[in-house]
mmCIF file of C-alpha atoms and ligand atoms in Angstrom:
data_model
loop_
_atom_site.group_PDB
_atom_site.id
_atom_site.type_symbol
_atom_site.label_atom_id
_atom_site.label_comp_id
_atom_site.label_asym_id
_atom_site.label_seq_id
_atom_site.Cartn_x
_atom_site.Cartn_y
_atom_site.Cartn_z
ATOM 1 C CA MET P 421 -13.682 -86.050 -12.468
ATOM 2 C CA ALA P 422 -12.163 -87.889 -9.500
ATOM 3 C CA GLU P 423 -8.635 -89.139 -9.970
ATOM 4 C CA ALA P 424 -8.194 -92.838 -10.649
ATOM 5 C CA PRO P 425 -7.421 -94.792 -7.477
ATOM 6 C CA VAL P 426 -3.738 -95.419 -6.752
ATOM 7 C CA VAL P 427 -3.004 -99.126 -6.941
ATOM 8 C CA VAL P 428 -0.250 -100.821 -4.965
ATOM 9 C CA ALA P 429 0.570 -104.374 -6.090
ATOM 10 C CA ILE P 430 2.422 -106.625 -3.671
ATOM 11 C CA ASP P 431 3.477 -110.085 -4.811
ATOM 12 C CA GLY P 432 5.654 -112.814 -3.416
ATOM 13 C CA PRO P 433 5.778 -116.457 -2.342
ATOM 14 C CA ALA P 434 4.278 -117.928 0.817
ATOM 15 C CA ALA P 435 5.507 -116.433 4.084
ATOM 16 C CA SER P 436 7.432 -113.671 2.345
ATOM 17 C CA GLY P 437 5.602 -111.157 4.524
ATOM 18 C CA LYS P 438 3.372 -109.682 1.835
ATOM 19 C CA GLY P 439 0.130 -109.988 3.797
ATOM 20 C CA THR P 440 1.549 -108.149 6.788
ATOM 21 C CA LEU P 441 3.103 -105.446 4.629
ATOM 22 C CA ALA P 442 -0.068 -105.024 2.560
ATOM 23 C CA GLN P 443 -2.191 -104.582 5.676
ATOM 24 C CA ARG P 444 0.181 -102.051 7.198
ATOM 25 C CA LEU P 445 0.570 -100.048 4.027
ATOM 26 C CA ALA P 446 -3.165 -99.957 3.442
ATOM 27 C CA ALA P 447 -3.840 -98.824 7.034
ATOM 28 C CA HIS P 448 -1.117 -96.191 6.816
ATOM 29 C CA LEU P 449 -2.271 -94.828 3.467
ATOM 30 C CA GLY P 450 -5.993 -95.094 4.142
ATOM 31 C CA PHE P 451 -6.326 -97.465 1.185
ATOM 32 C CA ALA P 452 -8.537 -100.514 0.850
ATOM 33 C CA HIS P 453 -6.759 -103.875 1.079
ATOM 34 C CA LEU P 454 -7.519 -107.067 -0.810
ATOM 35 C CA ASP P 455 -5.765 -110.303 0.100
ATOM 36 C CA THR P 456 -6.307 -112.011 -3.254
ATOM 37 C CA GLY P 457 -5.309 -115.393 -1.814
ATOM 38 C CA LEU P 458 -8.698 -115.306 -0.084
ATOM 39 C CA LEU P 459 -10.419 -115.553 -3.472
ATOM 40 C CA TYR P 460 -8.607 -118.797 -4.203
ATOM 41 C CA ARG P 461 -9.188 -120.050 -0.665
ATOM 42 C CA ALA P 462 -12.904 -119.186 -0.728
ATOM 43 C CA THR P 463 -13.231 -120.913 -4.100
ATOM 44 C CA ALA P 464 -11.505 -123.966 -2.626
ATOM 45 C CA ARG P 465 -13.895 -123.913 0.343
ATOM 46 C CA ARG P 466 -16.880 -123.925 -2.027
ATOM 47 C CA VAL P 467 -15.431 -126.809 -4.045
ATOM 48 C CA LEU P 468 -14.723 -128.867 -0.920
ATOM 49 C CA ASP P 469 -18.128 -128.060 0.605
ATOM 50 C CA ALA P 470 -19.755 -129.275 -2.617
ATOM 51 C CA GLY P 471 -17.814 -132.526 -2.260
ATOM 52 C CA ARG P 472 -15.941 -131.892 -5.511
ATOM 53 C CA ASP P 473 -12.287 -132.351 -6.408
ATOM 54 C CA PRO P 474 -10.301 -129.094 -6.703
ATOM 55 C CA ALA P 475 -8.421 -130.683 -9.613
ATOM 56 C CA ASP P 476 -11.741 -130.895 -11.504
ATOM 57 C CA GLY P 477 -11.446 -127.743 -13.638
ATOM 58 C CA ALA P 478 -15.150 -127.464 -14.457
ATOM 59 C CA ALA P 479 -16.184 -127.745 -10.791
ATOM 60 C CA SER P 480 -13.560 -125.254 -9.657
ATOM 61 C CA GLN P 481 -14.416 -122.772 -12.382
ATOM 62 C CA ARG P 482 -18.092 -123.006 -11.442
ATOM 63 C CA ALA P 483 -17.198 -122.317 -7.814
ATOM 64 C CA ALA P 484 -15.012 -119.358 -8.837
ATOM 65 C CA ARG P 485 -17.766 -117.858 -10.979
ATOM 66 C CA GLY P 486 -20.287 -118.193 -8.155
ATOM 67 C CA LEU P 487 -18.061 -116.552 -5.555
ATOM 68 C CA LYS P 488 -19.657 -113.765 -3.480
ATOM 69 C CA ALA P 489 -17.825 -111.043 -1.532
ATOM 70 C CA ALA P 490 -19.269 -112.499 1.692
ATOM 71 C CA ASP P 491 -17.460 -115.809 0.987
ATOM 72 C CA LEU P 492 -14.137 -114.038 1.604
ATOM 73 C CA ALA P 493 -15.088 -113.668 5.263
ATOM 74 C CA GLY P 494 -16.062 -117.330 5.522
ATOM 75 C CA GLU P 495 -14.878 -119.727 8.206
ATOM 76 C CA GLY P 496 -11.895 -122.003 7.969
ATOM 77 C CA LEU P 497 -10.209 -120.397 4.980
ATOM 78 C CA ARG P 498 -6.788 -120.944 6.605
ATOM 79 C CA GLU P 499 -7.356 -124.654 7.230
ATOM 80 C CA GLU P 500 -4.776 -126.947 5.723
ATOM 81 C CA ALA P 501 -7.295 -128.762 3.518
ATOM 82 C CA VAL P 502 -8.388 -125.432 2.060
ATOM 83 C CA THR P 503 -4.783 -124.269 1.613
ATOM 84 C CA ALA P 504 -3.954 -127.446 -0.309
ATOM 85 C CA ALA P 505 -7.083 -127.253 -2.455
ATOM 86 C CA ALA P 506 -6.503 -123.557 -3.227
ATOM 87 C CA SER P 507 -3.018 -124.288 -4.481
ATOM 88 C CA VAL P 508 -4.386 -126.988 -6.812
ATOM 89 C CA LEU P 509 -7.184 -124.926 -8.347
ATOM 90 C CA ALA P 510 -4.996 -121.808 -8.624
ATOM 91 C CA ALA P 511 -3.143 -123.645 -11.406
ATOM 92 C CA ASP P 512 -6.305 -123.664 -13.547
ATOM 93 C CA ALA P 513 -6.352 -120.829 -16.098
ATOM 94 C CA GLY P 514 -10.173 -120.848 -16.177
ATOM 95 C CA VAL P 515 -10.352 -120.340 -12.422
ATOM 96 C CA ARG P 516 -7.837 -117.499 -12.624
ATOM 97 C CA ALA P 517 -9.784 -115.825 -15.419
ATOM 98 C CA ALA P 518 -13.032 -116.113 -13.431
ATOM 99 C CA LEU P 519 -11.440 -114.299 -10.479
ATOM 100 C CA LEU P 520 -9.940 -111.457 -12.519
ATOM 101 C CA ASP P 521 -12.977 -109.153 -12.675
ATOM 102 C CA PHE P 522 -13.444 -109.109 -8.926
ATOM 103 C CA GLN P 523 -9.797 -108.151 -8.356
ATOM 104 C CA ARG P 524 -9.751 -105.507 -11.080
ATOM 105 C CA GLY P 525 -13.077 -104.123 -9.895
ATOM 106 C CA PHE P 526 -11.665 -103.767 -6.380
ATOM 107 C CA ALA P 527 -8.613 -101.900 -7.709
ATOM 108 C CA ALA P 528 -10.661 -99.623 -9.968
ATOM 109 C CA ALA P 529 -13.263 -98.760 -7.320
ATOM 110 C CA PRO P 530 -11.885 -99.465 -3.842
ATOM 111 C CA PRO P 531 -14.671 -100.089 -1.305
ATOM 112 C CA GLY P 532 -15.614 -97.216 0.983
ATOM 113 C CA GLY P 533 -14.491 -94.703 -1.606
ATOM 114 C CA ALA P 534 -10.844 -95.132 -0.553
ATOM 115 C CA PRO P 535 -8.406 -93.179 -2.735
ATOM 116 C CA GLY P 536 -6.392 -96.300 -3.451
ATOM 117 C CA ALA P 537 -6.100 -100.056 -3.067
ATOM 118 C CA VAL P 538 -3.389 -102.437 -1.976
ATOM 119 C CA LEU P 539 -3.712 -105.895 -3.498
ATOM 120 C CA ASP P 540 -1.426 -108.713 -2.456
ATOM 121 C CA GLY P 541 -0.993 -112.033 -4.188
ATOM 122 C CA ARG P 542 1.152 -113.774 -6.769
ATOM 123 C CA ASP P 543 0.297 -112.106 -10.063
ATOM 124 C CA ILE P 544 -0.970 -108.653 -9.146
ATOM 125 C CA GLY P 545 1.865 -106.701 -10.740
ATOM 126 C CA THR P 546 2.075 -108.998 -13.754
ATOM 127 C CA VAL P 547 -1.510 -109.951 -14.650
ATOM 128 C CA VAL P 548 -4.210 -108.446 -12.443
ATOM 129 C CA CYS P 549 -3.000 -104.831 -12.309
ATOM 130 C CA PRO P 550 -0.055 -104.480 -14.709
ATOM 131 C CA GLY P 551 -0.641 -100.715 -14.687
ATOM 132 C CA ALA P 552 -0.315 -100.413 -10.882
ATOM 133 C CA ALA P 553 1.490 -97.224 -9.824
ATOM 134 C CA VAL P 554 3.560 -99.101 -7.272
ATOM 135 C CA LYS P 555 4.707 -102.711 -7.518
ATOM 136 C CA ILE P 556 6.556 -104.520 -4.790
ATOM 137 C CA PHE P 557 7.789 -108.091 -4.874
ATOM 138 C CA LEU P 558 8.742 -109.589 -1.527
ATOM 139 C CA ASP P 559 10.976 -112.601 -1.179
ATOM 140 C CA ALA P 560 12.924 -114.263 1.604
ATOM 141 C CA HIS P 561 15.239 -117.229 1.913
ATOM 142 C CA GLU P 562 13.311 -120.519 2.040
ATOM 143 C CA ASP P 563 14.751 -121.372 5.476
ATOM 144 C CA VAL P 564 13.430 -118.106 6.845
ATOM 145 C CA ARG P 565 10.036 -118.633 5.217
ATOM 146 C CA ALA P 566 9.832 -122.190 6.581
ATOM 147 C CA GLU P 567 10.662 -120.872 10.025
ATOM 148 C CA ARG P 568 7.927 -118.237 9.795
ATOM 149 C CA ARG P 569 5.446 -120.843 8.627
ATOM 150 C CA LEU P 570 6.388 -123.121 11.511
ATOM 151 C CA ARG P 571 5.895 -120.274 13.973
ATOM 152 C CA GLU P 572 2.480 -119.582 12.450
ATOM 153 C CA LEU P 573 1.507 -123.267 12.752
ATOM 154 C CA LEU P 574 2.762 -123.377 16.338
ATOM 155 C CA GLN P 575 0.608 -120.379 17.127
ATOM 156 C CA ARG P 576 -2.382 -122.196 15.712
ATOM 157 C CA GLY P 577 -1.538 -125.238 17.843
ATOM 158 C CA ALA P 578 -0.779 -128.905 17.403
ATOM 159 C CA LYS P 579 -3.788 -129.504 15.161
ATOM 160 C CA GLY P 580 -2.379 -127.253 12.463
ATOM 161 C CA ILE P 581 0.970 -128.988 12.588
ATOM 162 C CA GLN P 582 -0.598 -132.435 12.421
ATOM 163 C CA GLU P 583 -2.692 -131.435 9.415
ATOM 164 C CA GLN P 584 0.393 -130.082 7.694
ATOM 165 C CA VAL P 585 2.430 -133.202 8.420
ATOM 166 C CA LEU P 586 -0.424 -135.393 7.166
ATOM 167 C CA ARG P 587 -0.753 -133.412 3.976
ATOM 168 C CA ASP P 588 2.995 -133.515 3.247
ATOM 169 C CA MET P 589 3.156 -137.234 3.979
ATOM 170 C CA ASN P 590 0.153 -138.056 1.791
ATOM 171 C CA ALA P 591 1.518 -135.974 -1.065
ATOM 172 C CA ARG P 592 4.864 -137.743 -0.876
ATOM 173 C CA ASP P 593 3.297 -141.215 -0.672
ATOM 174 C CA ALA P 594 0.974 -140.450 -3.569
ATOM 175 C CA ARG P 595 3.944 -139.455 -5.726
ATOM 176 C CA ASP P 596 5.774 -142.650 -4.728
ATOM 177 C CA ARG P 597 2.722 -144.820 -5.450
ATOM 178 C CA GLU P 598 1.697 -143.196 -8.697
ATOM 179 C CA ARG P 599 5.014 -142.851 -10.517
ATOM 180 C CA ALA P 600 5.443 -145.042 -13.601
ATOM 181 C CA ALA P 601 8.965 -146.216 -12.712
ATOM 182 C CA ALA P 602 9.089 -148.765 -9.895
ATOM 183 C CA PRO P 603 6.169 -147.379 -7.889
ATOM 184 C CA LEU P 604 5.708 -148.154 -4.219
ATOM 185 C CA ALA P 605 3.685 -151.417 -4.034
ATOM 186 C CA PRO P 606 3.823 -154.692 -2.091
ATOM 187 C CA ALA P 607 5.133 -157.624 -4.118
ATOM 188 C CA GLU P 608 2.372 -160.148 -4.813
ATOM 189 C CA ASP P 609 4.043 -162.650 -2.526
ATOM 190 C CA ALA P 610 4.904 -160.160 0.201
ATOM 191 C CA PHE P 611 3.701 -160.708 3.786
ATOM 192 C CA VAL P 612 1.987 -157.419 4.602
ATOM 193 C CA ILE P 613 2.134 -156.234 8.204
ATOM 194 C CA ASP P 614 -0.022 -153.290 9.258
ATOM 195 C CA THR P 615 1.937 -151.683 12.091
ATOM 196 C CA SER P 616 -0.824 -149.241 13.103
ATOM 197 C CA THR P 617 -1.463 -150.818 16.480
ATOM 198 C CA MET P 618 1.861 -152.631 17.026
ATOM 199 C CA ASP P 619 5.045 -151.729 18.775
ATOM 200 C CA ALA P 620 8.454 -152.624 17.316
ATOM 201 C CA ASP P 621 8.627 -155.894 19.302
ATOM 202 C CA GLU P 622 5.353 -157.144 17.859
ATOM 203 C CA VAL P 623 6.401 -156.247 14.317
ATOM 204 C CA PHE P 624 9.685 -158.090 14.877
ATOM 205 C CA ARG P 625 7.832 -161.176 16.214
ATOM 206 C CA GLN P 626 5.513 -161.315 13.230
ATOM 207 C CA ALA P 627 8.356 -160.833 10.738
ATOM 208 C CA LEU P 628 10.445 -163.519 12.410
ATOM 209 C CA ALA P 629 7.479 -165.923 12.466
ATOM 210 C CA HIS P 630 7.056 -165.361 8.759
ATOM 211 C CA PHE P 631 10.772 -165.869 8.177
ATOM 212 C CA ASN P 632 10.601 -169.154 10.072
ATOM 213 C CA ALA P 633 7.551 -170.246 8.106
ATOM 214 C CA ARG P 634 9.261 -169.511 4.805
ATOM 215 C CA THR P 635 12.690 -171.001 5.459
ATOM 216 C CA THR P 636 14.179 -174.097 7.021
ATOM 217 C CA ILE P 637 16.476 -171.977 9.178
ATOM 218 C CA ARG P 638 14.884 -171.752 12.612
ATOM 219 C CA LYS P 639 15.824 -168.665 14.639
HETATM 220 O O1 LIG N 938 -1.515 -116.217 -0.376
HETATM 221 P P1 LIG N 938 -2.323 -117.440 -0.007
HETATM 222 O O2 LIG N 938 -1.525 -118.514 0.659
HETATM 223 O O3 LIG N 938 -3.561 -117.134 0.787
HETATM 224 O O4 LIG N 938 -2.831 -118.037 -1.414
HETATM 225 C C1 LIG N 938 -3.632 -119.190 -1.492
HETATM 226 C C2 LIG N 938 -3.355 -119.878 -2.816
HETATM 227 O O5 LIG N 938 -3.824 -119.078 -3.920
HETATM 228 C C3 LIG N 938 -1.879 -120.145 -3.071
HETATM 229 O O6 LIG N 938 -1.708 -121.498 -3.454
HETATM 230 C C4 LIG N 938 -1.488 -119.237 -4.211
HETATM 231 C C5 LIG N 938 -2.795 -118.879 -4.868
HETATM 232 N N1 LIG N 938 -2.816 -117.483 -5.306
HETATM 233 C C6 LIG N 938 -2.579 -117.224 -6.624
HETATM 234 O O7 LIG N 938 -2.295 -118.158 -7.390
HETATM 235 N N2 LIG N 938 -2.635 -115.941 -7.084
HETATM 236 C C7 LIG N 938 -2.913 -114.950 -6.248
HETATM 237 N N3 LIG N 938 -2.968 -113.695 -6.726
HETATM 238 C C8 LIG N 938 -3.128 -115.199 -4.882
HETATM 239 C C9 LIG N 938 -3.073 -116.483 -4.431
#
């Protein structure tokens, strides 16, 4: 009977270098490589394409269960919207359970009859393949990881950076608006100025006009 494939589990946070290491190790050893983040990304793509919310557990679990190997080679899996959605649905235990068989199947029978498999992700050594012969956890200082991520975004061009900035800003505003204690909101009697198409002078003029309308001090 053929020997069981050798499994190498590589885990770590974003931009720790696990994808690069996994690819190199797999090429060097002649092993098959599975970037398990692609499963979460491809699931996110399906959820978004169906117009559903990645936070909707039932919709995300359905998408995870319907995932095909070909989806992992789909377009746009590195887009910011997909990255954000993948991170949301990866928190759902049902989604994670639905993706387990595929990952374990890959490790047990690496494609192309390879003698081993390298899987990289977040929970390979702990949950997916706890019996892996080799387990590596990569980490790096957050400043270094942020720098790597920035370099990656720069390589992808301004669009990637803008998407990232937009996502971070929206997430921060949503937290500010939705918190129970003193959320961000205009007072009922506030004069709201939309500055989208104004420069600072115009904003100042409008604010001063409002001040003058509301007080007897004329400035
Ligand atoms: O590694 P990545 O950025 O492509 O992963 C995409 C998302 O999927 C990320 O938010 C973490 C999640 N993920 C996970 O929870 N478990 C894995 N084994 C791999 C990825």
